[in-house]
Amino acid sequence: MSLSSTKSISVQKVEKSRIGQVDFDNLTFGATFSDHMFECDYKDGEWQNPTIKPYGNISISPAAKVFHYGQAVFEGMKAYKDDNGKIWLFRPEQNFLRINKSSKRMAIPEFPREIFFEALEQLVKLDKEWVRPGMGNSLYIRPFAMASQVGVSASPSTEYKFMILMSPAQAYYTGDVRVEIAEHYSRSANGGVGAAKAAGNYGAQFYPTNLAREKGFQQVIWTDASDHKYLEEAGTMNVFFRVNDTLLTAPISDRILDGVTRKSIIALAKNDNIKVEERPVLVSEIVEAAKNGSLKEIFGAGTAAVISPVSAFSYKDTVYEIDKQEDSYAAQFKKELLDIQYNRSEDPFNWRYEII
Amino acid sequence: MSLSSTKSISVQKVEKSRIGQVDFDNLTFGATFSDHMFECDYKDGEWQNPTIKPYGNISISPAAKVFHYGQAVFEGMKAYKDDNGKIWLFRPEQNFLRINKSSKRMAIPEFPREIFFEALEQLVKLDKEWVRPGMGNSLYIRPFAMASQVGVSASPSTEYKFMILMSPAQAYYTGDVRVEIAEHYSRSANGGVGAAKAAGNYGAQFYPTNLAREKGFQQVIWTDASDHKYLEEAGTMNVFFRVNDTLLTAPISDRILDGVTRKSIIALAKNDNIKVEERPVLVSEIVEAAKNGSLKEIFGAGTAAVISPVSAFSYKDTVYEIDKQEDSYAAQFKKELLDIQYNRSEDPFNWRYEII
Ligand SMILES: Cc1ncc(COP(=O)(O)O)c(C=O)c1O
Ligand SMILES: Cc1ncc(COP(=O)(O)O)c(C=O)c1O
């Protein structure tokens, strides 16, 4: 794909790569960044000056609207290296469509498809050594858009920055996760921004998640804000419940993020002849299933950890342990997804996107 | 008040003031900043290096958590100059308590009282020429705190910046405001962060407010997210309804900001023997009151505009016009508040705070 000359990306390369200083066997998720980043400004009604440059600080006014009004959205995706050294993305079209959907809800101008994909390709190619081979290793890619106009009055910004950062990641083992089902706090409301990857959705969860951690639970499974009767999703993962041999997961709504991993699992399950029900899931039916032994698995699904098995959940001061499953769906989907992502299997759904 | 030496504020003054370049008769709200700003960093578990320095850009990583997770809170207050050139704040203790309450909900460490007030005093004294005399003129003060740690993983930051910016403001006439009552979108949920001045609450309102503007309404009055049956507040104002001679306003909850102007009006009303009911206000009762002529006034209350009379509201495709009131409560409270703020009247509640 090529860009019209006015929109072509200018590239300033680093003088010397920092890659030699990185211990790829001891990475903290999201804390180390590759040599280059992408930056593009929105001004006078259009996205301008797309630039790839060395990763580093930006100079910005403390009165920029992003600091005061949280007008910001982001995406999370990964580049994978296969055994032959080829690099792939997984369903990047979904992330492109979703960031623009998020932007629309946050009154941020949509970003052009052409520049998005051109930036991704050039950036990953330039920093290809940062994508390490080996199952589980990846380069986490973080596109985001934020309000950069100066002004401490609560109205949409007229200026924005769209950036892409890249961070090398190892397999993200959450271990077995113990979760708390939300009974008081909530993540999003009908008619709110829960379906957007809006920055403020995440900061708002930190305090209740800290409270859960103090009680020994790493994550919260959010419930509907009206009655806390329905199970929705976790902080950065959609959630699946396996009752006997049926998978249940909350339907997409304006409160829930339309996860790429979630929709991929649903497609895989259908392909594997596993029954999936996308419908409101009552807390009470999962508690009942836990009690009568029909609850076989709970797992989270998201780009960072792929799939996180849940080993226990707490609800109304009772903790329900979930026994390990021999023929685990979580393990099956994780293998199927990784095999597609790392080009170790066929790609029946055309999910892989070749970079190099 | 003096600070222990380790916490004393270091001051770097501007070489030359920018005040001569400012047209104080044509200010856009929140767009011009005074010569100095305050900055303090949280690191290694404590707030350190409180500094007053020239207003200007900061250098920050694009991976700072504030850009990605909206972990940020703010306040809004004003300094007023009286006819003798003395400068006053209005109930700054309330703003201090509220920013720490907001911070707690957003998992941001609380800011020390001593540094907050010392910073305010020094900053306003240093930039005292920026507080223009004359009723309606003020220096808007914007304290805020935001997550500055580098990291694109969704967990609370370990580093923060607390800053104070100041922006000269003229009387903020909203004109008569036409509002839309929310029937689909919502601002906050039970168990959410609506009661905090969290950055993300504001960005989330821009899109639905734009939709209302396109229909000719400047503001949205939010309703409860569950059923849209109860009236809550506007984007940056609490809302009062006068039915006959009784004032109604929504009670404080975890969905509503505990406004300083709101609580001051309630105190003034009681003092003036005006009946105030803080209780859930049904949309249906206000529509009914509009129909039968008992709805006399609606007005918003907030620091920026003090009081904004509402001239019409729309609900279910019907627009209800509100006739101008001779003995307007809105006008009465506005005068009483301004007289206290500008030291033109007694201060029976001890709301004024002398700076200089
Ligand atoms: C709130 C939320 N839900 C679910 C997900 C999972 O989405 P995806 O599978 O596209 O990564 C994420 C993370 O991206 C998220 O932030
Ligand atoms: C959501 C919201 N409600 C109400 C208010 C009014 O509060 P105050 O009177 O303290 O300015 C504000 C603004 O500060 C606000 O942001």
CSV table of N, CA and C in Angstrom, one decimal, chain B residues 150-216:
chain,number,residue,atom,x,y,z
B,150,VAL,N,5.9,5.6,33.4
B,150,VAL,CA,5.9,4.9,32.1
B,150,VAL,C,5.4,3.5,32.2
B,151,GLY,N,4.5,3.1,31.4
B,151,GLY,CA,4.0,1.8,31.4
B,151,GLY,C,2.7,1.6,30.7
B,152,VAL,N,2.6,0.7,29.7
B,152,VAL,CA,1.3,0.5,29.0
B,152,VAL,C,0.7,-0.8,29.5
B,153,SER,N,0.6,-1.0,30.9
B,153,SER,CA,-0.1,-2.1,31.4
B,153,SER,C,-1.1,-1.4,32.4
B,154,ALA,N,-2.3,-2.0,32.4
B,154,ALA,CA,-3.4,-1.3,33.2
B,154,ALA,C,-3.4,-1.6,34.7
B,155,SER,N,-2.5,-0.8,35.4
B,155,SER,CA,-2.4,-0.9,36.8
B,155,SER,C,-2.1,0.4,37.3
B,156,PRO,N,-2.3,0.7,38.6
B,156,PRO,CA,-2.1,2.1,39.1
B,156,PRO,C,-0.6,2.5,38.9
B,157,SER,N,-0.4,3.7,38.6
B,157,SER,CA,0.9,4.3,38.5
B,157,SER,C,1.6,4.3,39.8
B,158,THR,N,2.9,4.3,39.8
B,158,THR,CA,3.7,4.5,41.0
B,158,THR,C,4.3,5.9,41.1
B,159,GLU,N,4.1,6.7,40.0
B,159,GLU,CA,4.6,8.1,40.0
B,159,GLU,C,3.5,9.0,39.5
B,160,TYR,N,3.4,10.2,40.0
B,160,TYR,CA,2.4,11.2,39.7
B,160,TYR,C,3.0,12.5,39.6
B,161,LYS,N,2.3,13.4,39.0
B,161,LYS,CA,2.5,14.9,39.0
B,161,LYS,C,1.3,15.6,39.6
B,162,PHE,N,1.5,16.5,40.5
B,162,PHE,CA,0.5,17.4,41.0
B,162,PHE,C,0.8,18.7,40.5
B,163,MET,N,-0.1,19.4,39.8
B,163,MET,CA,0.2,20.7,39.2
B,163,MET,C,-0.9,21.7,39.5
B,164,ILE,N,-0.6,23.0,39.5
B,164,ILE,CA,-1.6,24.0,39.6
B,164,ILE,C,-1.3,25.0,38.5
B,165,LEU,N,-2.3,25.2,37.6
B,165,LEU,CA,-2.3,26.2,36.6
B,165,LEU,C,-3.2,27.3,37.0
B,166,MET,N,-3.0,28.5,36.4
B,166,MET,CA,-4.0,29.6,36.7
B,166,MET,C,-4.3,30.4,35.4
B,167,SER,N,-5.5,30.7,35.2
B,167,SER,CA,-6.0,31.3,34.0
B,167,SER,C,-6.9,32.4,34.2
B,168,PRO,N,-6.6,33.6,33.8
B,168,PRO,CA,-7.5,34.8,34.0
B,168,PRO,C,-8.8,34.6,33.3
B,169,ALA,N,-9.9,35.0,34.0
B,169,ALA,CA,-11.2,34.8,33.4
B,169,ALA,C,-12.1,36.0,33.6
B,170,GLN,N,-12.9,36.3,32.6
B,170,GLN,CA,-13.9,37.3,32.7
B,170,GLN,C,-15.2,36.6,33.2
B,171,ALA,N,-16.2,37.4,33.5
B,171,ALA,CA,-17.5,36.9,33.8
B,171,ALA,C,-17.8,35.9,32.8
B,172,TYR,N,-18.3,34.7,33.2
B,172,TYR,CA,-18.5,33.6,32.2
B,172,TYR,C,-20.0,33.6,32.0
B,173,TYR,N,-20.4,34.3,31.0
B,173,TYR,CA,-21.9,34.3,30.7
B,173,TYR,C,-22.2,33.2,29.7
B,174,THR,N,-23.0,32.3,30.2
B,174,THR,CA,-23.4,31.2,29.3
B,174,THR,C,-24.6,31.6,28.5
B,175,GLY,N,-25.1,32.8,28.8
B,175,GLY,CA,-26.4,33.2,28.2
B,175,GLY,C,-27.4,32.3,28.8
B,176,ASP,N,-28.6,32.4,28.3
B,176,ASP,CA,-29.7,31.5,28.8
B,176,ASP,C,-29.4,30.2,28.1
B,177,VAL,N,-29.4,29.1,28.9
B,177,VAL,CA,-29.0,27.8,28.4
B,177,VAL,C,-30.2,27.0,28.1
B,178,ARG,N,-30.2,26.4,26.9
B,178,ARG,CA,-31.2,25.4,26.6
B,178,ARG,C,-30.6,24.0,26.8
B,179,VAL,N,-31.3,23.2,27.5
B,179,VAL,CA,-30.8,21.9,27.8
B,179,VAL,C,-31.6,20.7,27.3
B,180,GLU,N,-30.9,19.6,27.1
B,180,GLU,CA,-31.6,18.4,26.7
B,180,GLU,C,-31.6,17.4,27.9
B,181,ILE,N,-32.7,16.8,28.2
B,181,ILE,CA,-32.7,15.8,29.3
B,181,ILE,C,-32.3,14.4,28.7
B,182,ALA,N,-31.3,13.8,29.2
B,182,ALA,CA,-30.7,12.6,28.7
B,182,ALA,C,-31.7,11.5,28.7
B,183,GLU,N,-31.9,10.8,27.5
B,183,GLU,CA,-32.8,9.7,27.5
B,183,GLU,C,-32.1,8.4,27.1
B,184,HIS,N,-30.9,8.6,26.5
B,184,HIS,CA,-30.2,7.4,26.0
B,184,HIS,C,-28.8,7.3,26.6
B,185,TYR,N,-28.0,8.4,26.5
B,185,TYR,CA,-26.6,8.4,27.0
B,185,TYR,C,-26.6,8.6,28.5
B,186,SER,N,-25.5,8.3,29.1
B,186,SER,CA,-25.4,8.5,30.6
B,186,SER,C,-24.0,9.0,30.9
B,187,ARG,N,-23.9,9.6,32.1
B,187,ARG,CA,-22.7,10.2,32.6
B,187,ARG,C,-22.0,9.3,33.6
B,188,SER,N,-22.7,8.6,34.4
B,188,SER,CA,-22.1,7.8,35.5
B,188,SER,C,-23.0,6.8,36.0
B,189,ALA,N,-22.4,5.8,36.6
B,189,ALA,CA,-23.2,4.6,37.1
B,189,ALA,C,-23.1,4.5,38.6
B,190,ASN,N,-24.0,3.9,39.3
B,190,ASN,CA,-23.8,3.5,40.6
B,190,ASN,C,-22.5,2.7,40.8
B,191,GLY,N,-21.8,3.0,41.8
B,191,GLY,CA,-20.5,2.3,42.0
B,191,GLY,C,-19.4,2.7,41.0
B,192,GLY,N,-19.7,3.8,40.2
B,192,GLY,CA,-18.7,4.3,39.3
B,192,GLY,C,-17.9,5.5,39.9
B,193,VAL,N,-17.4,6.4,39.0
B,193,VAL,CA,-16.6,7.5,39.4
B,193,VAL,C,-17.2,8.8,39.2
B,194,GLY,N,-18.6,8.8,39.1
B,194,GLY,CA,-19.3,10.1,38.9
B,194,GLY,C,-19.1,11.2,39.9
B,195,ALA,N,-18.9,10.7,41.2
B,195,ALA,CA,-18.7,11.7,42.3
B,195,ALA,C,-17.3,12.2,42.3
B,196,ALA,N,-16.4,11.7,41.6
B,196,ALA,CA,-15.0,12.2,41.5
B,196,ALA,C,-14.9,13.2,40.3
B,197,LYS,N,-14.0,14.2,40.5
B,197,LYS,CA,-13.7,15.0,39.4
B,197,LYS,C,-12.5,14.3,38.6
B,198,ALA,N,-12.9,13.1,38.1
B,198,ALA,CA,-12.0,12.3,37.3
B,198,ALA,C,-12.0,12.7,35.9
B,199,ALA,N,-10.8,12.8,35.3
B,199,ALA,CA,-10.7,13.3,33.9
B,199,ALA,C,-11.7,12.6,32.9
B,200,GLY,N,-11.7,11.3,33.0
B,200,GLY,CA,-12.5,10.6,32.0
B,200,GLY,C,-14.0,10.9,32.0
B,201,ASN,N,-14.5,11.4,33.1
B,201,ASN,CA,-15.9,11.7,33.2
B,201,ASN,C,-16.3,12.8,32.2
B,202,TYR,N,-15.3,13.7,31.9
B,202,TYR,CA,-15.6,14.8,31.1
B,202,TYR,C,-15.5,14.5,29.6
B,203,GLY,N,-14.4,13.8,29.2
B,203,GLY,CA,-14.3,13.4,27.8
B,203,GLY,C,-15.4,12.5,27.4
B,204,ALA,N,-16.0,11.8,28.3
B,204,ALA,CA,-17.1,10.8,27.9
B,204,ALA,C,-18.4,11.6,27.6
B,205,GLN,N,-18.5,12.8,28.0
B,205,GLN,CA,-19.7,13.6,27.7
B,205,GLN,C,-19.7,14.4,26.4
B,206,PHE,N,-18.5,14.5,25.8
B,206,PHE,CA,-18.3,15.4,24.7
B,206,PHE,C,-19.2,14.9,23.5
B,207,TYR,N,-19.2,13.6,23.2
B,207,TYR,CA,-20.0,13.2,22.1
B,207,TYR,C,-21.5,13.4,22.3
B,208,PRO,N,-22.1,12.9,23.4
B,208,PRO,CA,-23.5,13.1,23.5
B,208,PRO,C,-23.9,14.6,23.6
B,209,THR,N,-22.9,15.4,24.2
B,209,THR,CA,-23.2,16.9,24.2
B,209,THR,C,-23.1,17.5,22.8
B,210,ASN,N,-22.2,17.0,22.0
B,210,ASN,CA,-22.2,17.4,20.6
B,210,ASN,C,-23.6,17.1,19.9
B,211,LEU,N,-24.1,15.9,20.2
B,211,LEU,CA,-25.4,15.6,19.5
B,211,LEU,C,-26.5,16.5,20.0
B,212,ALA,N,-26.4,16.9,21.3
B,212,ALA,CA,-27.4,17.8,21.8
B,212,ALA,C,-27.3,19.2,21.1
B,213,ARG,N,-26.0,19.6,21.0
B,213,ARG,CA,-25.7,20.9,20.3
B,213,ARG,C,-26.3,21.0,18.9
B,214,GLU,N,-26.1,19.9,18.2
B,214,GLU,CA,-26.6,19.9,16.9
B,214,GLU,C,-28.1,20.1,16.8
B,215,LYS,N,-28.8,19.8,17.9
B,215,LYS,CA,-30.2,20.0,18.0
B,215,LYS,C,-30.6,21.3,18.6
B,216,GLY,N,-29.6,22.1,19.0
B,216,GLY,CA,-29.8,23.4,19.5
B,216,GLY,C,-29.8,23.5,21.0
